């Protein structure tokens, strides 16, 4: 199942909600969301600097990942950046593909 890294920053309203509800309850919300979408929440971390929150989801496909991102962002408490993660084995498969490309000016 594909993995997606969500990097999120809290809005002011979102931070107020976090102060009210705490971090563990928010982790459960995202775990439940992942399960509802046929996936799992692999990891969930708050952080200093960069993003406020890092989450790795296993989700069935890119459409599901996009839907999750859209709904979370539309809630107004978080702004989200989503990155599809690639395994070393997927890179191995990519390295073995033939791709014809000509750089500019070559």
Short mmCIF file of C-alpha atoms in Angstrom, two decimals:
data_model
loop_
_atom_site.label_atom_id
_atom_site.label_comp_id
_atom_site.label_asym_id
_atom_site.label_seq_id
_atom_site.Cartn_x
_atom_site.Cartn_y
_atom_site.Cartn_z
CA UNK A 1 0.00 0.00 0.00
CA UNK A 2 1.44 3.42 -0.91
CA UNK A 3 2.73 5.67 1.86
CA UNK A 4 2.04 9.39 2.07
CA UNK A 5 3.82 11.93 4.25
CA UNK A 6 1.57 14.77 5.39
CA UNK A 7 3.37 17.83 6.70
CA UNK A 8 0.96 20.16 8.44
CA UNK A 9 0.99 23.57 10.05
CA UNK A 10 -1.69 24.67 12.47
CA UNK A 11 -3.66 27.83 11.85
CA UNK A 12 -4.39 30.02 14.86
CA UNK A 13 -7.81 28.40 15.24
CA UNK A 14 -6.26 24.95 14.92
CA UNK A 15 -3.68 25.74 17.60
CA UNK A 16 -6.45 26.87 19.94
CA UNK A 17 -8.23 23.56 19.35
CA UNK A 18 -5.00 21.64 20.00
CA UNK A 19 -4.52 23.48 23.29
CA UNK A 20 -8.07 22.52 24.25
CA UNK A 21 -8.03 18.85 23.13
CA UNK A 22 -4.38 17.84 23.50
CA UNK A 23 -2.15 15.89 21.15
CA UNK A 24 -3.16 12.28 21.84
CA UNK A 25 -6.79 12.85 20.99
CA UNK A 26 -5.79 14.42 17.67
CA UNK A 27 -3.66 11.37 16.84
CA UNK A 28 -6.72 9.18 17.37
CA UNK A 29 -8.79 11.37 15.02
CA UNK A 30 -6.24 10.80 12.24
CA UNK A 31 -5.92 7.07 13.00
CA UNK A 32 -9.70 6.74 12.71
CA UNK A 33 -9.68 8.75 9.47
CA UNK A 34 -7.06 6.41 7.98
CA UNK A 35 -9.01 3.30 8.98
CA UNK A 36 -12.21 4.74 7.50
CA UNK A 37 -10.37 5.21 4.18
CA UNK A 38 -9.03 1.65 4.11
CA UNK A 39 -5.56 2.53 5.40
CA UNK A 40 -3.55 3.05 8.55
CA UNK A 41 -1.73 5.85 10.31
CA UNK A 42 1.86 4.61 10.51
CA UNK A 43 3.37 7.50 12.45
CA UNK A 44 2.31 10.78 14.01
CA UNK A 45 4.76 13.35 15.38
CA UNK A 46 4.62 16.96 16.49
CA UNK A 47 7.80 18.93 15.77
CA UNK A 48 9.63 22.19 16.34
CA UNK A 49 10.59 24.16 13.24
CA UNK A 50 9.53 23.33 9.70
CA UNK A 51 6.07 21.83 10.05
CA UNK A 52 4.07 21.54 13.27
CA UNK A 53 2.96 17.99 12.52
CA UNK A 54 4.30 15.04 10.50
CA UNK A 55 2.08 12.05 9.72
CA UNK A 56 2.73 8.99 7.56
CA UNK A 57 -0.36 7.25 6.24
CA UNK A 58 -0.66 3.96 4.36
CA UNK A 59 -3.53 4.68 1.96
CA UNK A 60 -4.97 2.67 -0.93
CA UNK A 61 -4.17 5.16 -3.70
CA UNK A 62 -3.38 8.75 -4.70
CA UNK A 63 -7.07 9.61 -5.06
CA UNK A 64 -7.68 8.68 -1.43
CA UNK A 65 -4.57 10.61 -0.35
CA UNK A 66 -5.80 13.69 -2.22
CA UNK A 67 -9.29 13.38 -0.70
CA UNK A 68 -7.80 13.19 2.81
CA UNK A 69 -5.64 16.25 2.15
CA UNK A 70 -8.55 18.23 0.71
CA UNK A 71 -10.88 17.47 3.61
CA UNK A 72 -8.26 18.22 6.27
CA UNK A 73 -7.32 21.52 4.62
CA UNK A 74 -10.96 22.50 4.13
CA UNK A 75 -11.48 22.09 7.88
CA UNK A 76 -9.43 25.26 8.36
CA UNK A 77 -7.32 24.07 11.31
CA UNK A 78 -4.34 22.83 9.30
CA UNK A 79 -2.57 23.63 6.06
CA UNK A 80 -1.22 20.44 4.50
CA UNK A 81 1.59 19.45 2.17
CA UNK A 82 1.38 15.86 0.90
CA UNK A 83 4.33 13.80 -0.38
CA UNK A 84 4.03 10.30 -1.82
CA UNK A 85 6.87 8.23 -0.39
CA UNK A 86 8.74 5.71 -2.54
CA UNK A 87 10.38 2.51 -1.30
CA UNK A 88 13.96 1.51 -2.17
CA UNK A 89 12.50 -1.37 -4.20
CA UNK A 90 10.44 1.08 -6.26
CA UNK A 91 13.62 3.07 -6.95
CA UNK A 92 15.33 -0.19 -8.03
CA UNK A 93 12.49 -0.77 -10.51
CA UNK A 94 12.76 2.83 -11.75
CA UNK A 95 16.52 2.52 -12.27
CA UNK A 96 15.91 -0.48 -14.52
CA UNK A 97 13.45 1.36 -16.81
CA UNK A 98 14.64 2.75 -20.13
CA UNK A 99 13.81 6.43 -20.54
CA UNK A 100 14.79 8.42 -23.62
CA UNK A 101 15.55 12.03 -22.74
CA UNK A 102 17.61 14.79 -24.32
CA UNK A 103 18.73 17.67 -22.07
CA UNK A 104 18.28 21.17 -23.48
CA UNK A 105 21.07 22.11 -25.87
CA UNK A 106 22.44 18.57 -26.13
#
